[in-house]
Amino acid sequence: MGTITMLSFETESPNKNAAWQGMLLDMNKFRADFPIFAESVNGKPLVYLDSAATTQKPRCVIDRVANFYAAENANIHRGVHRLSMEATEAYEKSRRRIASFLGASDAREIVFVRGTTEGINLIAQTLGRSTLGPGDEILITGLEHHSNIVPWQILCEQTGAVLRVASIDDRGEVIREEYTRLLSEKTKLVALSHVSNALGTINPVREMIAQAHEYNVPVLVDGAQAVPHMAVDVREMDCDFYVFSGHKMFGPTGIGALYGKASWLKELPPYQGGGDMIASVTFDKTIYAEVPAKFEAGTPNISGAIGLGEAIRYLQDAGMDRIAAYERELLEYATSCLMEMNQIRLIGTAQHKASVVSFVVDGVHAHDIGSILDMQGIAIRAGHHCAQPIMDRFGVPATVRASLAFYNTKGEIDALVTGLKKAIEMFG
Ligand code: PMP
């Protein structure tokens, strides 16, 4: 599922070239949908290679959010007036769209949250807090973003549970023997990234979930870096929970979603208390609303949810399989260009990767590279990418990370290479 195998660039055939040209024509038209690419940065055309941090927004998403405020704004789920009913319908339509996008069987399995981080904290503080005790174990991998580490550490402090980590090898792949060894009767929860934001590694989540299920252990998948790049089917994957952020998939910031199997969501206690998550309240007793309202206390990010629905409509029109195929070519191209440069060492060379090239440059600090590229209008990320344990694993303080989306072009990769050569000349 959604697995991308790196192909060799040297063996490019004429047929493959023709296919690429066709795909280029097809995909390059989408770039015009993103108004930001008309901007210049430091007097240069913007080359945006930081989509893993946040993606740019197509005009339709910007317009959808603006139009909500201009012509449709009302609170949801409580008004009897027309605007409120229409806003409620638009919000719920987005929920249904997300459900179909992820292959969920029912829209009630989708909970709106602030983003990936809140989705993970929600599961830690509901499922984790209500079921874990001293000596129980939570298993994660060495590939995780801080958002999929710290909430579990907090949970361990609260419950006496223990965090176990399946480490990664020199390519940046989880050592499967270690994962297998660490799964046991003590394991009560597994949390895995689908795609690593720092290295681009695609975890074989389907197999890893099946292994955890042999012990009846629920699995949460952090899909922040997967949903913008590949088709995801939560039922095929058989994860118990899947979380992602709207802003990394061409939608607004401050909105994301948690998918949870209906059987789990019904069982879990609420996350936060407040309006909208109740069926009835007295000073003696509150009866909670049904899912998903039980997990959506207070006025939610209504415009964000509606904008996210529009981003998903846009992605579905573009076609996730087409996006994945185009990005695979871009990633191969970027990888092969960087491998030709002697001063560059790639960090993260997993067999299955998506959308990220991370590297260090001999003798030049990542932040200096970032500043020099910025002067040329090229936006990359330099740092630990909220994944300090990965940096420790590779013995580097930081990497330079170029992260791609389907609006990028090979020309932009060439601009990156030229910029890197300049930086190396200046500092190397
Ligand atoms: N997990 C991964 C793999 C990520 O890349 C990110 C964002 N960089 C997060 C979690 C956290 O996402 P957010 O800040 O949108 O909650």
Short mmCIF file of C-alpha atoms and ligand atoms in Angstrom, two decimals:
data_model
loop_
_atom_site.label_atom_id
_atom_site.label_comp_id
_atom_site.label_asym_id
_atom_site.label_seq_id
_atom_site.Cartn_x
_atom_site.Cartn_y
_atom_site.Cartn_z
CA MET A 1 0.00 0.00 0.00
CA GLY A 2 1.33 3.32 -1.05
CA THR A 3 4.82 1.93 -1.20
CA ILE A 4 7.31 3.69 -3.41
CA THR A 5 10.32 1.81 -4.67
CA MET A 6 13.31 3.90 -5.67
CA LEU A 7 14.26 3.19 -9.26
CA SER A 8 17.65 3.71 -10.74
CA PHE A 9 17.99 6.85 -12.81
CA GLU A 10 20.82 5.57 -14.98
CA THR A 11 18.57 2.97 -16.57
CA GLU A 12 16.16 5.56 -17.93
CA SER A 13 14.68 4.23 -21.16
CA PRO A 14 13.27 6.31 -24.06
CA ASN A 15 9.82 5.01 -23.11
CA LYS A 16 10.25 6.14 -19.58
CA ASN A 17 11.38 9.53 -20.82
CA ALA A 18 8.29 9.89 -22.98
CA ALA A 19 6.10 8.88 -20.06
CA TRP A 20 7.84 11.49 -17.92
CA GLN A 21 7.28 14.20 -20.55
CA GLY A 22 3.57 13.33 -20.64
CA MET A 23 3.36 13.36 -16.88
CA LEU A 24 5.16 16.72 -16.77
CA LEU A 25 2.61 18.34 -19.06
CA ASP A 26 -0.11 16.84 -16.96
CA MET A 27 1.27 17.86 -13.58
CA ASN A 28 2.81 21.23 -14.34
CA LYS A 29 -0.62 22.71 -14.90
CA PHE A 30 -1.33 22.33 -11.17
CA ARG A 31 1.48 24.70 -10.26
CA ALA A 32 -0.52 27.63 -11.63
CA ASP A 33 -3.20 26.91 -9.00
CA PHE A 34 -0.83 28.11 -6.25
CA PRO A 35 -0.71 31.92 -6.12
CA ILE A 36 2.43 31.97 -3.99
CA PHE A 37 4.55 30.85 -6.94
CA ALA A 38 4.00 34.27 -8.50
CA GLU A 39 5.95 35.74 -5.58
CA SER A 40 9.66 36.38 -5.49
CA VAL A 41 11.88 36.00 -2.44
CA ASN A 42 15.02 38.10 -2.09
CA GLY A 43 14.41 39.25 -5.65
CA LYS A 44 14.43 35.66 -6.98
CA PRO A 45 11.55 33.42 -8.04
CA LEU A 46 10.44 31.34 -5.07
CA VAL A 47 11.77 27.76 -5.07
CA TYR A 48 9.78 26.13 -2.29
CA LEU A 49 11.35 22.89 -1.05
CA ASP A 50 9.92 22.88 2.48
CA SER A 51 6.58 21.15 2.01
CA ALA A 52 7.21 18.69 4.83
CA ALA A 53 7.06 21.67 7.20
CA THR A 54 3.92 23.00 5.57
CA THR A 55 2.57 22.94 2.05
CA GLN A 56 1.48 25.90 -0.03
CA LYS A 57 -2.24 26.43 -0.64
CA PRO A 58 -4.10 26.30 -3.95
CA ARG A 59 -6.39 29.18 -4.86
CA CYS A 60 -9.52 27.02 -4.36
CA VAL A 61 -8.66 26.43 -0.68
CA ILE A 62 -7.85 30.11 -0.08
CA ASP A 63 -11.11 31.12 -1.75
CA ARG A 64 -13.15 28.52 0.10
CA VAL A 65 -11.97 29.80 3.49
CA ALA A 66 -12.41 33.46 2.46
CA ASN A 67 -15.88 32.78 1.13
CA PHE A 68 -16.91 31.05 4.31
CA TYR A 69 -16.09 34.17 6.30
CA ALA A 70 -17.46 36.55 3.66
CA ALA A 71 -20.78 34.87 3.01
CA GLU A 72 -21.43 31.79 5.13
CA ASN A 73 -20.08 32.41 8.63
CA ALA A 74 -22.11 30.99 11.54
CA ASN A 75 -21.52 28.63 14.44
CA ILE A 76 -22.43 25.00 13.86
CA HIS A 77 -24.54 22.27 15.46
CA ARG A 78 -26.66 24.65 17.50
CA GLY A 79 -28.42 27.24 15.37
CA VAL A 80 -31.86 26.84 13.87
CA HIS A 81 -31.21 29.62 11.36
CA ARG A 82 -30.23 28.99 7.77
CA LEU A 83 -26.60 30.11 7.95
CA SER A 84 -25.93 27.87 10.91
CA MET A 85 -27.56 24.89 9.25
CA GLU A 86 -25.54 25.47 6.08
CA ALA A 87 -22.28 25.89 8.00
CA THR A 88 -23.06 22.65 9.85
CA GLU A 89 -23.68 20.87 6.57
CA ALA A 90 -20.44 22.20 5.05
CA TYR A 91 -18.47 21.09 8.15
CA GLU A 92 -20.05 17.63 8.12
CA LYS A 93 -19.54 17.32 4.36
CA SER A 94 -15.82 17.78 4.98
CA ARG A 95 -15.91 15.01 7.54
CA ARG A 96 -17.55 12.71 4.97
CA ARG A 97 -14.93 13.68 2.39
CA ILE A 98 -12.08 12.85 4.77
CA ALA A 99 -13.72 9.50 5.54
CA SER A 100 -13.90 8.61 1.86
CA PHE A 101 -10.35 9.91 1.22
CA LEU A 102 -8.97 7.61 3.96
CA GLY A 103 -11.21 4.68 3.10
CA ALA A 104 -12.98 4.78 6.48
CA SER A 105 -16.27 2.93 6.61
CA ASP A 106 -18.22 5.69 8.37
CA ALA A 107 -17.83 9.48 8.73
CA ARG A 108 -18.35 9.04 12.49
CA GLU A 109 -14.89 7.51 12.58
CA ILE A 110 -13.38 10.94 11.77
CA VAL A 111 -12.71 13.38 14.62
CA PHE A 112 -11.59 16.92 13.80
CA VAL A 113 -8.51 17.95 15.78
CA ARG A 114 -5.94 20.76 15.54
CA GLY A 115 -3.52 18.51 13.71
CA THR A 116 -1.36 15.43 14.06
CA THR A 117 0.01 16.55 17.42
CA GLU A 118 -3.42 16.94 18.98
CA GLY A 119 -4.62 13.64 17.48
CA ILE A 120 -1.75 11.76 19.14
CA ASN A 121 -2.27 13.54 22.47
CA LEU A 122 -5.97 12.70 22.27
CA ILE A 123 -5.25 8.98 22.04
CA ALA A 124 -2.55 9.16 24.72
CA GLN A 125 -4.88 10.91 27.16
CA THR A 126 -8.00 8.84 26.45
CA LEU A 127 -7.01 5.31 25.50
CA GLY A 128 -3.60 5.51 27.17
CA ARG A 129 -4.67 7.12 30.40
CA SER A 130 -7.69 4.89 30.87
CA THR A 131 -6.03 1.56 30.12
CA LEU A 132 -2.30 1.70 30.90
CA GLY A 133 -0.68 1.02 34.26
CA PRO A 134 2.76 0.46 35.79
CA GLY A 135 4.93 -1.91 33.75
CA ASP A 136 2.75 -1.75 30.63
CA GLU A 137 4.70 -0.88 27.50
CA ILE A 138 4.22 1.55 24.62
CA LEU A 139 6.23 0.70 21.51
CA ILE A 140 7.37 3.34 19.02
CA THR A 141 10.19 3.43 16.47
CA GLY A 142 13.43 5.36 16.17
CA LEU A 143 11.93 7.24 13.21
CA GLU A 144 9.39 9.30 15.12
CA HIS A 145 8.75 13.03 15.13
CA HIS A 146 8.77 14.58 18.63
CA SER A 147 4.95 14.65 18.38
CA ASN A 148 4.96 10.88 18.41
CA ILE A 149 7.45 10.62 21.27
CA VAL A 150 6.67 13.27 23.89
CA PRO A 151 2.93 12.53 24.36
CA TRP A 152 3.89 8.93 25.17
CA GLN A 153 6.60 10.07 27.59
CA ILE A 154 4.02 12.24 29.37
CA LEU A 155 1.67 9.24 29.46
CA CYS A 156 4.44 7.09 30.94
CA GLU A 157 4.98 9.67 33.71
CA GLN A 158 1.25 9.68 34.41
CA THR A 159 0.71 5.91 34.43
CA GLY A 160 4.03 4.24 35.21
CA ALA A 161 4.09 2.67 31.75
CA VAL A 162 7.41 2.23 29.93
CA LEU A 163 8.38 3.53 26.48
CA ARG A 164 10.18 1.08 24.19
CA VAL A 165 11.83 2.09 20.94
CA ALA A 166 12.61 -0.14 17.94
CA SER A 167 15.75 1.48 16.55
CA ILE A 168 16.72 2.19 12.95
CA ASP A 169 19.65 1.02 10.84
CA ASP A 170 22.17 3.02 8.80
CA ARG A 171 19.74 3.45 5.92
CA GLY A 172 17.07 4.87 8.20
CA GLU A 173 14.83 1.80 8.20
CA VAL A 174 13.30 0.33 11.33
CA ILE A 175 15.17 -2.82 12.35
CA ARG A 176 12.34 -5.29 12.00
CA GLU A 177 13.93 -7.96 14.21
CA GLU A 178 14.05 -5.42 16.98
CA TYR A 179 10.43 -4.43 16.49
CA THR A 180 9.45 -8.10 16.58
CA ARG A 181 11.52 -8.69 19.70
CA LEU A 182 10.08 -5.69 21.54
CA LEU A 183 6.45 -6.65 20.86
CA SER A 184 5.24 -8.74 23.77
CA GLU A 185 2.38 -9.44 26.17
CA LYS A 186 3.44 -6.28 27.98
CA THR A 187 2.89 -4.07 24.93
CA LYS A 188 -0.37 -2.15 25.24
CA LEU A 189 -0.02 0.35 22.41
CA VAL A 190 2.08 0.81 19.26
CA ALA A 191 2.61 4.21 17.59
CA LEU A 192 4.38 4.39 14.21
CA SER A 193 5.02 7.03 11.61
CA HIS A 194 3.81 6.10 8.14
CA VAL A 195 6.50 8.29 6.53
CA SER A 196 9.42 9.89 8.38
CA ASN A 197 9.50 13.68 8.09
CA ALA A 198 13.27 13.79 8.65
CA LEU A 199 14.39 11.00 6.29
CA GLY A 200 11.41 10.20 4.06
CA THR A 201 11.47 6.49 4.99
CA ILE A 202 8.15 4.74 4.36
CA ASN A 203 7.48 2.28 7.14
CA PRO A 204 5.91 -1.05 6.15
CA VAL A 205 2.98 -0.15 8.38
CA ARG A 206 0.62 -2.83 7.15
CA GLU A 207 2.93 -5.67 8.20
CA MET A 208 3.91 -3.95 11.43
CA ILE A 209 0.24 -3.45 12.34
CA ALA A 210 -0.54 -7.10 11.61
CA GLN A 211 2.29 -8.13 13.94
CA ALA A 212 0.96 -5.90 16.74
CA HIS A 213 -2.54 -7.27 16.26
CA GLU A 214 -1.25 -10.77 16.94
CA TYR A 215 -0.87 -9.49 20.52
CA ASN A 216 -4.22 -7.62 20.33
CA VAL A 217 -2.33 -4.36 20.59
CA PRO A 218 -3.94 -1.26 19.04
CA VAL A 219 -1.80 0.72 16.60
CA LEU A 220 -1.78 4.44 15.95
CA VAL A 221 -0.22 5.59 12.67
CA ASP A 222 1.15 9.11 12.30
CA GLY A 223 0.21 9.90 8.72
CA ALA A 224 1.34 13.55 8.65
CA GLN A 225 3.90 12.93 5.89
CA ALA A 226 1.98 10.23 4.04
CA VAL A 227 -1.44 11.66 3.17
CA PRO A 228 -0.13 14.46 0.89
CA HIS A 229 1.93 12.01 -1.16
CA MET A 230 0.16 8.68 -1.59
CA ALA A 231 -3.23 6.99 -1.49
CA VAL A 232 -4.00 5.82 2.04
CA ASP A 233 -6.60 3.22 2.93
CA VAL A 234 -7.05 2.82 6.67
CA ARG A 235 -9.19 -0.27 6.34
CA GLU A 236 -6.70 -2.06 4.13
CA MET A 237 -3.91 -0.98 6.49
CA ASP A 238 -6.07 -2.08 9.43
CA CYS A 239 -4.70 0.58 11.77
CA ASP A 240 -6.77 1.40 14.83
CA PHE A 241 -6.02 5.12 14.66
CA TYR A 242 -4.59 7.35 11.92
CA VAL A 243 -3.75 11.04 12.37
CA PHE A 244 -2.78 13.82 9.98
CA SER A 245 -2.54 17.62 9.66
CA GLY A 246 -4.43 19.71 7.11
CA HIS A 247 -1.62 22.21 6.59
CA LYS A 248 0.74 19.53 5.28
CA MET A 249 -1.78 18.51 2.62
CA PHE A 250 -2.57 21.87 1.01
CA GLY A 251 -5.24 22.78 3.57
CA PRO A 252 -5.35 25.41 6.34
CA THR A 253 -3.32 25.38 9.55
CA GLY A 254 -4.94 24.52 12.88
CA ILE A 255 -7.02 21.66 11.52
CA GLY A 256 -6.44 17.96 11.04
CA ALA A 257 -8.18 14.71 11.67
CA LEU A 258 -8.01 11.57 13.73
CA TYR A 259 -9.45 8.41 12.23
CA GLY A 260 -10.40 5.83 14.82
CA LYS A 261 -12.14 2.48 14.38
CA ALA A 262 -15.75 2.95 15.52
CA SER A 263 -15.40 0.18 18.10
CA TRP A 264 -12.50 2.04 19.75
CA LEU A 265 -13.98 5.53 19.62
CA LYS A 266 -17.19 4.32 21.29
CA GLU A 267 -15.19 2.80 24.15
CA LEU A 268 -12.88 5.73 24.87
CA PRO A 269 -13.58 8.39 27.49
CA PRO A 270 -13.83 12.01 26.30
CA TYR A 271 -10.69 14.07 25.77
CA GLN A 272 -11.84 17.54 26.83
CA GLY A 273 -15.07 18.70 28.45
CA GLY A 274 -17.20 21.56 27.20
CA GLY A 275 -19.99 22.49 24.84
CA ASP A 276 -20.95 20.27 21.91
CA MET A 277 -19.55 17.06 23.46
CA ILE A 278 -22.57 16.44 25.69
CA ALA A 279 -26.02 14.92 25.36
CA SER A 280 -27.21 16.42 28.66
CA VAL A 281 -25.70 18.19 31.66
CA THR A 282 -26.84 18.52 35.26
CA PHE A 283 -24.68 19.42 38.25
CA ASP A 284 -24.89 15.78 39.29
CA LYS A 285 -24.15 14.05 36.03
CA THR A 286 -23.25 14.68 32.42
CA ILE A 287 -24.11 12.28 29.64
CA TYR A 288 -21.68 12.53 26.78
CA ALA A 289 -22.63 12.91 23.13
CA GLU A 290 -22.14 10.08 20.67
CA VAL A 291 -18.93 9.92 18.59
CA PRO A 292 -17.44 11.94 17.03
CA ALA A 293 -19.03 14.89 18.92
CA LYS A 294 -17.83 13.33 22.21
CA PHE A 295 -14.27 14.30 21.18
CA GLU A 296 -15.00 17.77 19.76
CA ALA A 297 -15.55 19.99 22.80
CA GLY A 298 -16.15 23.68 22.14
CA THR A 299 -16.50 25.61 18.91
CA PRO A 300 -14.18 23.90 16.43
CA ASN A 301 -12.11 25.36 13.62
CA ILE A 302 -15.09 25.50 11.27
CA SER A 303 -13.47 27.38 8.39
CA GLY A 304 -10.38 25.17 8.71
CA ALA A 305 -12.42 21.98 8.45
CA ILE A 306 -14.25 23.32 5.40
CA GLY A 307 -10.95 24.44 3.82
CA LEU A 308 -9.48 21.00 4.49
CA GLY A 309 -12.44 19.40 2.73
CA GLU A 310 -11.71 21.60 -0.27
CA ALA A 311 -8.01 20.64 -0.22
CA ILE A 312 -9.02 16.99 -0.30
CA ARG A 313 -11.43 17.59 -3.17
CA TYR A 314 -8.53 19.23 -5.02
CA LEU A 315 -6.20 16.31 -4.32
CA GLN A 316 -8.82 13.78 -5.37
CA ASP A 317 -9.25 15.64 -8.66
CA ALA A 318 -5.49 15.62 -9.22
CA GLY A 319 -5.41 11.90 -8.31
CA MET A 320 -3.24 10.49 -5.53
CA ASP A 321 -1.71 7.81 -7.73
CA ARG A 322 -0.66 10.39 -10.32
CA ILE A 323 0.77 12.58 -7.57
CA ALA A 324 2.72 9.64 -6.14
CA ALA A 325 4.12 8.67 -9.55
CA TYR A 326 5.22 12.23 -10.35
CA GLU A 327 6.82 12.77 -6.95
CA ARG A 328 8.65 9.45 -7.23
CA GLU A 329 10.35 10.73 -10.37
CA LEU A 330 11.19 14.04 -8.73
CA LEU A 331 12.64 12.31 -5.70
CA GLU A 332 14.75 10.00 -7.86
CA TYR A 333 16.02 12.98 -9.81
CA ALA A 334 16.88 14.95 -6.66
CA THR A 335 18.56 11.92 -5.12
CA SER A 336 20.67 11.19 -8.19
CA CYS A 337 21.71 14.87 -8.58
CA LEU A 338 22.82 15.08 -4.95
CA MET A 339 24.62 11.74 -5.08
CA GLU A 340 26.80 13.15 -7.85
CA MET A 341 28.12 15.85 -5.52
CA ASN A 342 31.17 14.60 -3.61
CA GLN A 343 30.76 16.91 -0.64
CA ILE A 344 27.25 15.73 0.09
CA ARG A 345 26.29 12.78 2.29
CA LEU A 346 22.69 11.65 2.13
CA ILE A 347 21.10 10.87 5.48
CA GLY A 348 18.32 8.36 4.99
CA THR A 349 18.73 5.97 2.09
CA ALA A 350 15.84 3.59 2.77
CA GLN A 351 14.63 1.44 -0.08
CA HIS A 352 11.12 2.88 0.16
CA LYS A 353 11.02 6.64 0.49
CA ALA A 354 8.67 9.53 -0.14
CA SER A 355 9.24 13.21 -0.89
CA VAL A 356 12.24 13.98 1.36
CA VAL A 357 15.99 14.24 0.75
CA SER A 358 18.02 14.94 3.87
CA PHE A 359 21.76 15.49 3.69
CA VAL A 360 24.82 17.03 5.25
CA VAL A 361 27.52 18.96 3.41
CA ASP A 362 31.15 18.35 4.34
CA GLY A 363 32.56 21.27 6.28
CA VAL A 364 29.47 23.50 6.01
CA HIS A 365 26.85 23.83 8.74
CA ALA A 366 23.28 23.13 7.66
CA HIS A 367 22.15 26.58 8.80
CA ASP A 368 24.78 28.29 6.61
CA ILE A 369 23.53 26.28 3.65
CA GLY A 370 19.99 27.36 4.52
CA SER A 371 20.95 31.05 4.62
CA ILE A 372 22.83 30.96 1.33
CA LEU A 373 20.01 29.13 -0.41
CA ASP A 374 17.53 31.63 1.04
CA MET A 375 19.46 34.48 -0.58
CA GLN A 376 18.71 32.74 -3.88
CA GLY A 377 14.99 32.42 -3.12
CA ILE A 378 15.30 28.72 -2.25
CA ALA A 379 13.40 27.59 0.85
CA ILE A 380 14.73 24.42 2.48
CA ARG A 381 14.78 23.36 6.12
CA ALA A 382 18.00 23.18 8.15
CA GLY A 383 17.89 21.70 11.63
CA HIS A 384 16.81 18.61 13.54
CA HIS A 385 13.30 18.58 12.00
CA CYS A 386 11.68 17.89 15.39
CA ALA A 387 13.38 14.50 15.30
CA GLN A 388 16.45 14.89 17.53
CA PRO A 389 16.78 11.15 18.22
CA ILE A 390 17.24 10.59 14.45
CA MET A 391 20.01 13.19 14.35
CA ASP A 392 21.66 11.47 17.33
CA ARG A 393 21.38 8.12 15.56
CA PHE A 394 23.33 9.48 12.59
CA GLY A 395 25.72 11.50 14.76
CA VAL A 396 24.86 14.85 13.20
CA PRO A 397 23.43 17.96 14.89
CA ALA A 398 21.31 18.89 11.90
CA THR A 399 20.63 18.11 8.27
CA VAL A 400 19.60 20.10 5.24
CA ARG A 401 16.21 18.84 4.13
CA ALA A 402 14.60 19.43 0.77
CA SER A 403 11.03 18.20 0.80
CA LEU A 404 8.89 17.95 -2.30
CA ALA A 405 5.30 18.22 -3.36
CA PHE A 406 3.60 17.74 -6.71
CA TYR A 407 3.90 21.46 -7.53
CA ASN A 408 7.70 21.19 -7.65
CA THR A 409 9.68 20.76 -10.86
CA LYS A 410 12.99 19.30 -11.97
CA GLY A 411 14.06 22.89 -12.72
CA GLU A 412 13.73 23.65 -9.02
CA ILE A 413 15.95 20.69 -8.17
CA ASP A 414 18.51 22.08 -10.62
CA ALA A 415 18.25 25.46 -8.83
CA LEU A 416 18.92 23.68 -5.53
CA VAL A 417 22.02 21.99 -6.96
CA THR A 418 23.35 25.31 -8.33
CA GLY A 419 22.67 26.96 -4.97
CA LEU A 420 24.47 24.19 -3.11
CA LYS A 421 27.49 24.51 -5.38
CA LYS A 422 27.63 28.23 -4.57
CA ALA A 423 27.40 27.53 -0.84
CA ILE A 424 30.19 24.95 -1.06
CA GLU A 425 32.37 27.40 -3.00
CA MET A 426 31.85 30.06 -0.34
CA PHE A 427 32.34 27.87 2.74
CA GLY A 428 33.94 24.64 1.58
N1 PMP B 1 4.46 13.84 12.71
C1 PMP B 1 5.18 14.05 11.61
C2 PMP B 1 5.77 12.88 10.87
C3 PMP B 1 5.39 15.35 11.16
O1 PMP B 1 6.10 15.58 10.06
C4 PMP B 1 4.82 16.43 11.88
C5 PMP B 1 5.06 17.86 11.46
N2 PMP B 1 6.36 18.14 11.04
C6 PMP B 1 4.04 16.14 12.99
C7 PMP B 1 3.89 14.84 13.38
C8 PMP B 1 3.39 17.23 13.77
O2 PMP B 1 2.41 17.85 12.97
P1 PMP B 1 1.67 19.16 13.45
O3 PMP B 1 2.73 20.11 13.92
O4 PMP B 1 0.94 19.63 12.24
O5 PMP B 1 0.75 18.75 14.55
#
